[in-house]
Amino acid sequence: MLTLQKIQIYGFGKHENVTISLQDGVTIFYGMNEAGKTTIQQFILQILFGFPTKQQAQRKYEPKASTKFGGQLTILHPLYGQCTIERVKGKATGDVTVYMEDGAKGHEELLAKLLYGYTRASFEAIFSFSIHELQGIEKMSEEELTHLLLASGTTGIHQLSALEKKLDKDAGELFKKAGKLPLINQKIEYMKQLEKTIKQEQAAIQTFEDKSLKLQQLDQKLLHLNRQQKELQQDWQQLTILKQATPLIHQQQTLQQALENYAHVEFPPEGIRRYEQLKDRLTHETLQMAQLKEQYQVLQNKLQLTVDEAMIDEMARLMHQEATWNQLLVKEQNFIDELFLIEQDIEAQFRLLGVPEREAQKILLEKTVSLQQEEQFQHQLSILLKTEEELKFHLHSIEQIHEELDSIARQKKQLEQESLTTQEEHILAQWPQRKRRLEQLRQARSQRSKQQQPIIFIIFALVISLFALIYGVWQKNMAVIIIGAVMSLLFVLFLKNAWPGDDTTSEQKRQLLRELEQEENSVQVLLMKKQRLEDRRILTNEQQQEKERQYAQLEYKIQQAEQVNEEGTQMLHSFLGRYHLQGNVPRALLPELFMRIRGVQELATKKKSTLKLLQSIQTEKRALYEQIQKVLQESYSEQEIFMHLRTFYLTVQREHQDIAHIKEQFTTLTSNMQEALPLMENYECEIAQLFSAANVQSENAYYETFAQYEQQQKLNTELQAIQSQLASLDVYKQETLITEEQLSEKTQALEEHRNAIQVEIDSCLEERATLQMQKDYLLNDEKYGQLLQQFEEEKSALQQLIEQWTTKKALATAIHETLYQLREEKLPHVLSQVNTIFNLLTGGRYDKLSITEDGHFEAQADSGLRYHVAELSQATKEQAYISLRMALAKTLATSAPFPFIMDDPFVHFDRNRTNKMVQLMKEVGYERQILYFTCHEAMLGLWRKEQIVDLGALANERGVTST
């Protein structure tokens, strides 16, 4: 079977850092209300099957005061051995890890194998039930109660039954035979109304042909009226033309008379435009020639200025030297800075060496610092350093010896304080005499012990004689009685004579012996203390003598080291004096003294070379500076000289470019003057030709002739226009046939006839517009098409709803048949196991629990009477429910060996049936683990103490263990 061995809670609800060890069989979880029983029950289910998601109704039990959420369950699996299931906060159902006994790990897939593929719903349907499920049994109908018992006795029937009910409900929401609210019923009624509306639209569409025929008749009538109107319009136009022609004839006669009065005048074509154009061009050329002459004179004056081109070339060459000049300035400044730094370094090195005087510095720079001299110096320096190190070591050692001698003095003082007191010395002095007394008492006690050994033997023989006497009396054997009595009497008389007297003297000796033995122990302690003190005193004296000897040796070594150090220091000062190094050179600088002297000499050499380079650069810079000053002919600073050179060079170059440009302008100006003279002569010749064509000699006469010519042309133009209008009106043949009065009468008659026709046309147009609007409305009205489309859509939706209803009804029928098959095939096997359990729980009151042909459960009493389950008491219904659960679990012992989890399901049982239930749980506990949660203290007396887990201890402890 699958058993839970340990519960370890990291954080779940009110529990945090709790460990509970479980045993096989039955475990009772006891606690008062809010002790956390349901929390532990839910912890087991959620670790096995996952934390509830937001869409599920179960509580998640996340801790309020802790961030840890989850825990472990250790199980013993019949196939996989011991496994640990850990689930912590993570994804929706938590992150689960399974640790196998062999060290392997897995996740959800492995957990599903450990749980035989069961889900939480299927597990709770069989192996987990509580008082909350049983409390509703009393209010159930017979049908509901039968369904509940069926679900308890058959795996999977509960889910199938729930699905069957859901499908029947969904199908009822789609269609009912006499219903109005289901969707299919509503859809059918709506389609009937829609069909009536479509028929009404069809009747309105039939009037479309009548309106079309009436429109054709109106169009023909309008065509005839328009033709008549057009003929009247032509007659009206002819009369209008005649009215227009009368003033034109009078105007033609007036123009002909005016032309006869004017003489004929000749004038060149476009004479005015040509004359004014030639006059403007001649004036323009004359003014331009005057400007060219002025410019010519100005350019001649500018050409007299000259520029020295050799000086421009020299400036250009010097301008190319600007980069070189800047480089020389930078190099000069760099060398100056470098010389400054070198001098600073030399001064710093001399300060470190202690050579401030210039003369001494000059001598040091000229001294030779060979490797042989450095080696000799390093040898003397190493000797001096070694001597100083030895001196430091000896001084440190003598300080340590001082401290050790002080410590030894303190120890000797401590020994004096710990020495024996006068009373203890007196005890030791008296001990030899008292020791002899102790030995005498011990010898006397030894002799008494030897005398008591035969007495013990006689007592043993006396006991045997008494047993023989008692045996003879019991067996009524006179010989044995006499022998036992005689021997007992003899042994009593012997003991009376041989037993030592218990006088006062013996008691005093024993008391004195005890006192002397106690005193011996005290003396032994004092002797050991005295011996230890004496040993420590001897050892301390020896240590003091050894340290004093070492102290004297160190003083001698220190004197020798100081002498050697002084000699080495004098030799070192003498060696440094040869290099004019006065004063105390820092000791840290001595190892690298020669290196620093060489460094100073190298810096001095570098300073000389840098100074030479600086001088060469300054010479080159000075030469270039003098050349620039010669060109500028003025004195400027070094920083500004190239700026002034650049400005002067640009000014001269600009002047040179201006002169070249002036020469080009002078050439162009001369060419323009030569081209302007022929143009002026040509314009004057053309003006003379225009005057000759107009037969005039002056400009005023030319303009007067043009005015006469223009008036003559205007009269000819007007006359031609009138003649063209008369020709286009074609009135030359009719102008004498009708008078103005006749013309007015005809015009009035035509106007009246045309108005009458227009009224008739307007009436026809209005009627036609009305009919056309009605026709267009019928033609463009999409309501009929929309109704037809809507009808088809509703028809398609109805078809889909019918298909859904058909599918749901088919599934409900299939599930009903499946439930019937499960009840007929699997339930009998469960019922064969349930009768024994039901009989036990009811105390023999009911023998059998069976199912009738119509699918209802019945309980058969011991009297033979049968009762429907709904007729039973609340407790008996619950016992039937539990019996079916137990029987179903028994049939699944191999395929699902899970433990039972019960939450106080026996509250309605009497004492007798409760005892029967406890007996059943104990029997089931041999085959399957049971976890029972209760708050009733009376249940604790029915179980052993080691089977009970007191949850009240969880409030004060971190772990609870049941063993």
GROMACS .gro file of N, CA, C and O in nm, residues 478-562:
model
  340
  478MET      N    1   0.937  -3.839   6.189
  478MET     CA    2   0.993  -3.813   6.320
  478MET      C    3   1.144  -3.818   6.320
  478MET      O    4   1.209  -3.739   6.392
  479ALA      N    5   1.204  -3.905   6.242
  479ALA     CA    6   1.351  -3.915   6.238
  479ALA      C    7   1.411  -3.785   6.189
  479ALA      O    8   1.507  -3.731   6.247
  480VAL      N    9   1.356  -3.732   6.085
  480VAL     CA   10   1.408  -3.606   6.030
  480VAL      C   11   1.383  -3.493   6.128
  480VAL      O   12   1.467  -3.403   6.146
  481ILE      N   13   1.267  -3.496   6.199
  481ILE     CA   14   1.237  -3.390   6.295
  481ILE      C   15   1.338  -3.393   6.409
  481ILE      O   16   1.390  -3.288   6.452
  482ILE      N   17   1.373  -3.510   6.458
  482ILE     CA   18   1.465  -3.520   6.571
  482ILE      C   19   1.604  -3.476   6.530
  482ILE      O   20   1.671  -3.398   6.601
  483ILE      N   21   1.650  -3.524   6.413
  483ILE     CA   22   1.785  -3.487   6.365
  483ILE      C   23   1.791  -3.336   6.346
  483ILE      O   24   1.888  -3.270   6.387
  484GLY      N   25   1.688  -3.276   6.284
  484GLY     CA   26   1.688  -3.131   6.260
  484GLY      C   27   1.688  -3.053   6.389
  484GLY      O   28   1.758  -2.952   6.405
  485ALA      N   29   1.613  -3.104   6.494
  485ALA     CA   30   1.606  -3.032   6.620
  485ALA      C   31   1.737  -3.039   6.697
  485ALA      O   32   1.785  -2.938   6.753
  486VAL      N   33   1.800  -3.159   6.695
  486VAL     CA   34   1.927  -3.175   6.768
  486VAL      C   35   2.034  -3.087   6.705
  486VAL      O   36   2.110  -3.016   6.774
  487MET      N   37   2.045  -3.091   6.573
  487MET     CA   38   2.150  -3.014   6.505
  487MET      C   39   2.127  -2.864   6.524
  487MET      O   40   2.221  -2.788   6.545
  488SER      N   41   2.003  -2.822   6.522
  488SER     CA   42   1.974  -2.678   6.540
  488SER      C   43   2.013  -2.634   6.680
  488SER      O   44   2.072  -2.525   6.699
  489LEU      N   45   1.987  -2.720   6.782
  489LEU     CA   46   2.022  -2.685   6.919
  489LEU      C   47   2.172  -2.676   6.938
  489LEU      O   48   2.222  -2.582   7.001
  490LEU      N   49   2.245  -2.772   6.877
  490LEU     CA   50   2.391  -2.770   6.889
  490LEU      C   51   2.450  -2.645   6.825
  490LEU      O   52   2.537  -2.579   6.881
  491PHE      N   53   2.404  -2.611   6.709
  491PHE     CA   54   2.460  -2.493   6.637
  491PHE      C   55   2.427  -2.363   6.711
  491PHE      O   56   2.508  -2.270   6.714
  492VAL      N   57   2.309  -2.358   6.779
  492VAL     CA   58   2.274  -2.238   6.855
  492VAL      C   59   2.365  -2.222   6.976
  492VAL      O   60   2.412  -2.111   7.005
  493LEU      N   61   2.394  -2.331   7.044
  493LEU     CA   62   2.482  -2.325   7.160
  493LEU      C   63   2.621  -2.284   7.119
  493LEU      O   64   2.688  -2.204   7.186
  494PHE      N   65   2.669  -2.338   7.002
  494PHE     CA   66   2.804  -2.304   6.956
  494PHE      C   67   2.813  -2.155   6.921
  494PHE      O   68   2.911  -2.087   6.954
  495LEU      N   69   2.710  -2.101   6.854
  495LEU     CA   70   2.711  -1.959   6.817
  495LEU      C   71   2.709  -1.869   6.939
  495LEU      O   72   2.771  -1.763   6.942
  496LYS      N   73   2.640  -1.914   7.045
  496LYS     CA   74   2.632  -1.833   7.165
  496LYS      C   75   2.768  -1.820   7.231
  496LYS      O   76   2.802  -1.713   7.283
  497ASN      N   77   2.848  -1.926   7.221
  497ASN     CA   78   2.980  -1.921   7.283
  497ASN      C   79   3.082  -1.852   7.193
  497ASN      O   80   3.175  -1.786   7.240
  498ALA      N   81   3.069  -1.871   7.058
  498ALA     CA   82   3.171  -1.819   6.966
  498ALA      C   83   3.146  -1.675   6.921
  498ALA      O   84   3.237  -1.607   6.874
  499TRP      N   85   3.028  -1.620   6.932
  499TRP     CA   86   2.999  -1.482   6.882
  499TRP      C   87   3.068  -1.380   6.967
  499TRP      O   88   3.059  -1.384   7.089
  500PRO      N   89   3.144  -1.285   6.911
  500PRO     CA   90   3.219  -1.187   6.990
  500PRO      C   91   3.125  -1.093   7.060
  500PRO      O   92   3.017  -1.062   7.013
  501GLY      N   93   3.175  -1.046   7.177
  501GLY     CA   94   3.095  -0.953   7.256
  501GLY      C   95   3.086  -0.817   7.192
  501GLY      O   96   3.187  -0.765   7.143
  502ASP      N   97   2.975  -0.751   7.198
  502ASP     CA   98   2.953  -0.618   7.140
  502ASP      C   99   2.962  -0.516   7.252
  502ASP      O  100   2.864  -0.457   7.296
  503ASP      N  101   3.087  -0.494   7.300
  503ASP     CA  102   3.104  -0.403   7.413
  503ASP      C  103   3.133  -0.263   7.365
  503ASP      O  104   3.154  -0.239   7.245
  504THR      N  105   3.145  -0.175   7.462
  504THR     CA  106   3.167  -0.032   7.431
  504THR      C  107   3.305  -0.008   7.379
  504THR      O  108   3.327   0.080   7.294
  505THR      N  109   3.402  -0.091   7.420
  505THR     CA  110   3.541  -0.071   7.376
  505THR      C  111   3.554  -0.094   7.227
  505THR      O  112   3.623  -0.018   7.156
  506SER      N  113   3.492  -0.195   7.175
  506SER     CA  114   3.500  -0.221   7.029
  506SER      C  115   3.441  -0.106   6.949
  506SER      O  116   3.495  -0.065   6.845
  507GLU      N  117   3.334  -0.052   6.997
  507GLU     CA  118   3.271   0.059   6.925
  507GLU      C  119   3.360   0.182   6.924
  507GLU      O  120   3.371   0.253   6.823
  508GLN      N  121   3.431   0.212   7.034
  508GLN     CA  122   3.522   0.326   7.040
  508GLN      C  123   3.638   0.307   6.945
  508GLN      O  124   3.684   0.401   6.880
  509LYS      N  125   3.688   0.179   6.938
  509LYS     CA  126   3.800   0.153   6.847
  509LYS      C  127   3.757   0.174   6.702
  509LYS      O  128   3.832   0.231   6.622
  510ARG      N  129   3.635   0.129   6.667
  510ARG     CA  130   3.589   0.150   6.529
  510ARG      C  131   3.571   0.299   6.498
  510ARG      O  132   3.607   0.346   6.390
  511GLN      N  133   3.523   0.375   6.596
  511GLN     CA  134   3.509   0.520   6.575
  511GLN      C  135   3.643   0.585   6.558
  511GLN      O  136   3.662   0.670   6.470
  512LEU      N  137   3.743   0.544   6.642
  512LEU     CA  138   3.878   0.599   6.629
  512LEU      C  139   3.940   0.561   6.497
  512LEU      O  140   4.011   0.643   6.433
  513LEU      N  141   3.913   0.436   6.450
  513LEU     CA  142   3.968   0.391   6.321
  513LEU      C  143   3.913   0.478   6.207
  513LEU      O  144   3.988   0.520   6.118
  514ARG      N  145   3.782   0.509   6.212
  514ARG     CA  146   3.724   0.593   6.106
  514ARG      C  147   3.784   0.733   6.108
  514ARG      O  148   3.815   0.792   6.003
  515GLU      N  149   3.807   0.790   6.229
  515GLU     CA  150   3.866   0.924   6.238
  515GLU      C  151   4.007   0.925   6.184
  515GLU      O  152   4.048   1.019   6.114
  516LEU      N  153   4.085   0.821   6.222
  516LEU     CA  154   4.224   0.815   6.174
  516LEU      C  155   4.229   0.796   6.022
  516LEU      O  156   4.317   0.852   5.955
  517GLU      N  157   4.139   0.718   5.965
  517GLU     CA  158   4.138   0.701   5.818
  517GLU      C  159   4.103   0.832   5.749
  517GLU      O  160   4.162   0.866   5.645
  518GLN      N  161   4.008   0.908   5.806
  518GLN     CA  162   3.976   1.040   5.747
  518GLN      C  163   4.095   1.133   5.757
  518GLN      O  164   4.126   1.209   5.663
  519GLU      N  165   4.163   1.128   5.875
  519GLU     CA  166   4.282   1.212   5.891
  519GLU      C  167   4.391   1.170   5.794
  519GLU      O  168   4.464   1.255   5.741
  520GLU      N  169   4.401   1.039   5.767
  520GLU     CA  170   4.501   0.990   5.670
  520GLU      C  171   4.474   1.048   5.531
  520GLU      O  172   4.567   1.091   5.461
  521ASN      N  173   4.348   1.054   5.493
  521ASN     CA  174   4.315   1.111   5.361
  521ASN      C  175   4.353   1.258   5.355
  521ASN      O  176   4.409   1.306   5.256
  522SER      N  177   4.325   1.333   5.464
  522SER     CA  178   4.360   1.475   5.467
  522SER      C  179   4.509   1.493   5.460
  522SER      O  180   4.561   1.583   5.390
  523VAL      N  181   4.584   1.408   5.535
  523VAL     CA  182   4.731   1.418   5.535
  523VAL      C  183   4.786   1.386   5.397
  523VAL      O  184   4.882   1.451   5.351
  524GLN      N  185   4.726   1.286   5.329
  524GLN     CA  186   4.772   1.254   5.193
  524GLN      C  187   4.755   1.373   5.101
  524GLN      O  188   4.842   1.404   5.020
  525VAL      N  189   4.644   1.443   5.115
  525VAL     CA  190   4.620   1.563   5.032
  525VAL      C  191   4.723   1.669   5.064
  525VAL      O  192   4.780   1.733   4.974
  526LEU      N  193   4.752   1.690   5.194
  526LEU     CA  194   4.850   1.793   5.232
  526LEU      C  195   4.988   1.756   5.184
  526LEU      O  196   5.066   1.843   5.139
  527LEU      N  197   5.023   1.627   5.194
  527LEU     CA  198   5.155   1.584   5.146
  527LEU      C  199   5.169   1.606   4.995
  527LEU      O  200   5.275   1.648   4.948
  528MET      N  201   5.064   1.572   4.921
  528MET     CA  202   5.069   1.593   4.776
  528MET      C  203   5.080   1.742   4.744
  528MET      O  204   5.156   1.782   4.655
  529LYS      N  205   5.009   1.825   4.818
  529LYS     CA  206   5.016   1.970   4.796
  529LYS      C  207   5.155   2.022   4.827
  529LYS      O  208   5.212   2.102   4.751
  530LYS      N  209   5.213   1.974   4.936
  530LYS     CA  210   5.347   2.018   4.974
  530LYS      C  211   5.448   1.977   4.870
  530LYS      O  212   5.538   2.054   4.834
  531GLN      N  213   5.433   1.850   4.818
  531GLN     CA  214   5.527   1.802   4.717
  531GLN      C  215   5.516   1.885   4.589
  531GLN      O  216   5.616   1.920   4.527
  532ARG      N  217   5.392   1.917   4.549
  532ARG     CA  218   5.374   1.998   4.427
  532ARG      C  219   5.436   2.136   4.445
  532ARG      O  220   5.501   2.189   4.354
  533LEU      N  221   5.416   2.198   4.563
  533LEU     CA  222   5.474   2.330   4.586
  533LEU      C  223   5.626   2.325   4.583
  533LEU      O  224   5.692   2.415   4.529
  534GLU      N  225   5.682   2.219   4.639
  534GLU     CA  226   5.827   2.207   4.641
  534GLU      C  227   5.882   2.188   4.500
  534GLU      O  228   5.982   2.250   4.463
  535ASP      N  229   5.814   2.107   4.421
  535ASP     CA  230   5.857   2.086   4.282
  535ASP      C  231   5.849   2.216   4.204
  535ASP      O  232   5.940   2.249   4.126
  536ARG      N  233   5.743   2.290   4.218
  536ARG     CA  234   5.728   2.418   4.146
  536ARG      C  235   5.833   2.518   4.191
  536ARG      O  236   5.887   2.594   4.110
  537ARG      N  237   5.869   2.519   4.323
  537ARG     CA  238   5.969   2.612   4.373
  537ARG      C  239   6.106   2.579   4.314
  537ARG      O  240   6.181   2.669   4.273
  538ILE      N  241   6.139   2.450   4.308
  538ILE     CA  242   6.269   2.410   4.249
  538ILE      C  243   6.273   2.447   4.102
  538ILE      O  244   6.373   2.502   4.052
  539LEU      N  245   6.164   2.419   4.031
  539LEU     CA  246   6.159   2.452   3.887
  539LEU      C  247   6.170   2.602   3.865
  539LEU      O  248   6.242   2.648   3.774
  540THR      N  249   6.107   2.681   3.947
  540THR     CA  250   6.112   2.827   3.932
  540THR      C  251   6.253   2.878   3.957
  540THR      O  252   6.302   2.967   3.884
  541ASN      N  253   6.321   2.825   4.056
  541ASN     CA  254   6.459   2.868   4.084
  541ASN      C  255   6.551   2.833   3.967
  541ASN      O  256   6.639   2.913   3.930
  542GLU      N  257   6.532   2.715   3.911
  542GLU     CA  258   6.615   2.677   3.797
  542GLU      C  259   6.588   2.770   3.679
  542GLU      O  260   6.683   2.812   3.609
  543GLN      N  261   6.462   2.801   3.651
  543GLN     CA  262   6.430   2.892   3.540
  543GLN      C  263   6.490   3.030   3.562
  543GLN      O  264   6.543   3.092   3.470
  544GLN      N  265   6.487   3.078   3.689
  544GLN     CA  266   6.542   3.212   3.718
  544GLN      C  267   6.692   3.213   3.694
  544GLN      O  268   6.746   3.308   3.637
  545GLN      N  269   6.761   3.108   3.737
  545GLN     CA  270   6.906   3.102   3.716
  545GLN      C  271   6.939   3.099   3.566
  545GLN      O  272   7.033   3.166   3.522
  546GLU      N  273   6.861   3.021   3.488
  546GLU     CA  274   6.887   3.012   3.344
  546GLU      C  275   6.865   3.147   3.277
  546GLU      O  276   6.944   3.190   3.192
  547LYS      N  277   6.760   3.219   3.312
  547LYS     CA  278   6.732   3.349   3.250
  547LYS      C  279   6.837   3.453   3.289
  547LYS      O  280   6.876   3.536   3.206
  548GLU      N  281   6.888   3.447   3.412
  548GLU     CA  282   6.992   3.542   3.452
  548GLU      C  283   7.119   3.515   3.375
  548GLU      O  284   7.192   3.609   3.336
  549ARG      N  285   7.148   3.386   3.348
  549ARG     CA  286   7.267   3.354   3.268
  549ARG      C  287   7.250   3.407   3.125
  549ARG      O  288   7.341   3.466   3.067
  550GLN      N  289   7.134   3.387   3.068
  550GLN     CA  290   7.108   3.437   2.932
  550GLN      C  291   7.113   3.589   2.927
  550GLN      O  292   7.161   3.647   2.829
  551TYR      N  293   7.067   3.654   3.029
  551TYR     CA  294   7.069   3.800   3.035
  551TYR      C  295   7.213   3.852   3.031
  551TYR      O  296   7.245   3.948   2.960
  552ALA      N  297   7.302   3.787   3.107
  552ALA     CA  298   7.443   3.830   3.108
  552ALA      C  299   7.507   3.810   2.970
  552ALA      O  300   7.583   3.895   2.923
  553GLN      N  301   7.475   3.699   2.904
  553GLN     CA  302   7.529   3.674   2.770
  553GLN      C  303   7.480   3.780   2.671
  553GLN      O  304   7.559   3.828   2.588
  554LEU      N  305   7.353   3.815   2.677
  554LEU     CA  306   7.299   3.914   2.584
  554LEU      C  307   7.361   4.052   2.607
  554LEU      O  308   7.386   4.127   2.511
  555GLU      N  309   7.389   4.089   2.732
  555GLU     CA  310   7.452   4.218   2.757
  555GLU      C  311   7.590   4.223   2.693
  555GLU      O  312   7.629   4.325   2.633
  556TYR      N  313   7.663   4.111   2.700
  556TYR     CA  314   7.797   4.108   2.638
  556TYR      C  315   7.784   4.121   2.485
  556TYR      O  316   7.859   4.195   2.422
  557LYS      N  317   7.688   4.049   2.425
  557LYS     CA  318   7.669   4.056   2.279
  557LYS      C  319   7.626   4.196   2.236
  557LYS      O  320   7.667   4.243   2.129
  558ILE      N  321   7.544   4.261   2.315
  558ILE     CA  322   7.499   4.398   2.279
  558ILE      C  323   7.617   4.493   2.278
  558ILE      O  324   7.630   4.579   2.190
  559GLN      N  325   7.709   4.482   2.378
  559GLN     CA  326   7.828   4.568   2.381
  559GLN      C  327   7.914   4.548   2.257
  559GLN      O  328   7.959   4.644   2.194
  560GLN      N  329   7.933   4.420   2.218
  560GLN     CA  330   8.013   4.393   2.098
  560GLN      C  331   7.944   4.449   1.973
  560GLN      O  332   8.011   4.508   1.887
  561ALA      N  333   7.811   4.430   1.961
  561ALA     CA  334   7.740   4.479   1.843
  561ALA      C  335   7.744   4.631   1.835
  561ALA      O  336   7.758   4.688   1.726
  562GLU      N  337   7.734   4.698   1.949
  562GLU     CA  338   7.741   4.845   1.947
  562GLU      C  339   7.878   4.892   1.903
  562GLU      O  340   7.889   4.991   1.829
   0.00000   0.00000   0.00000
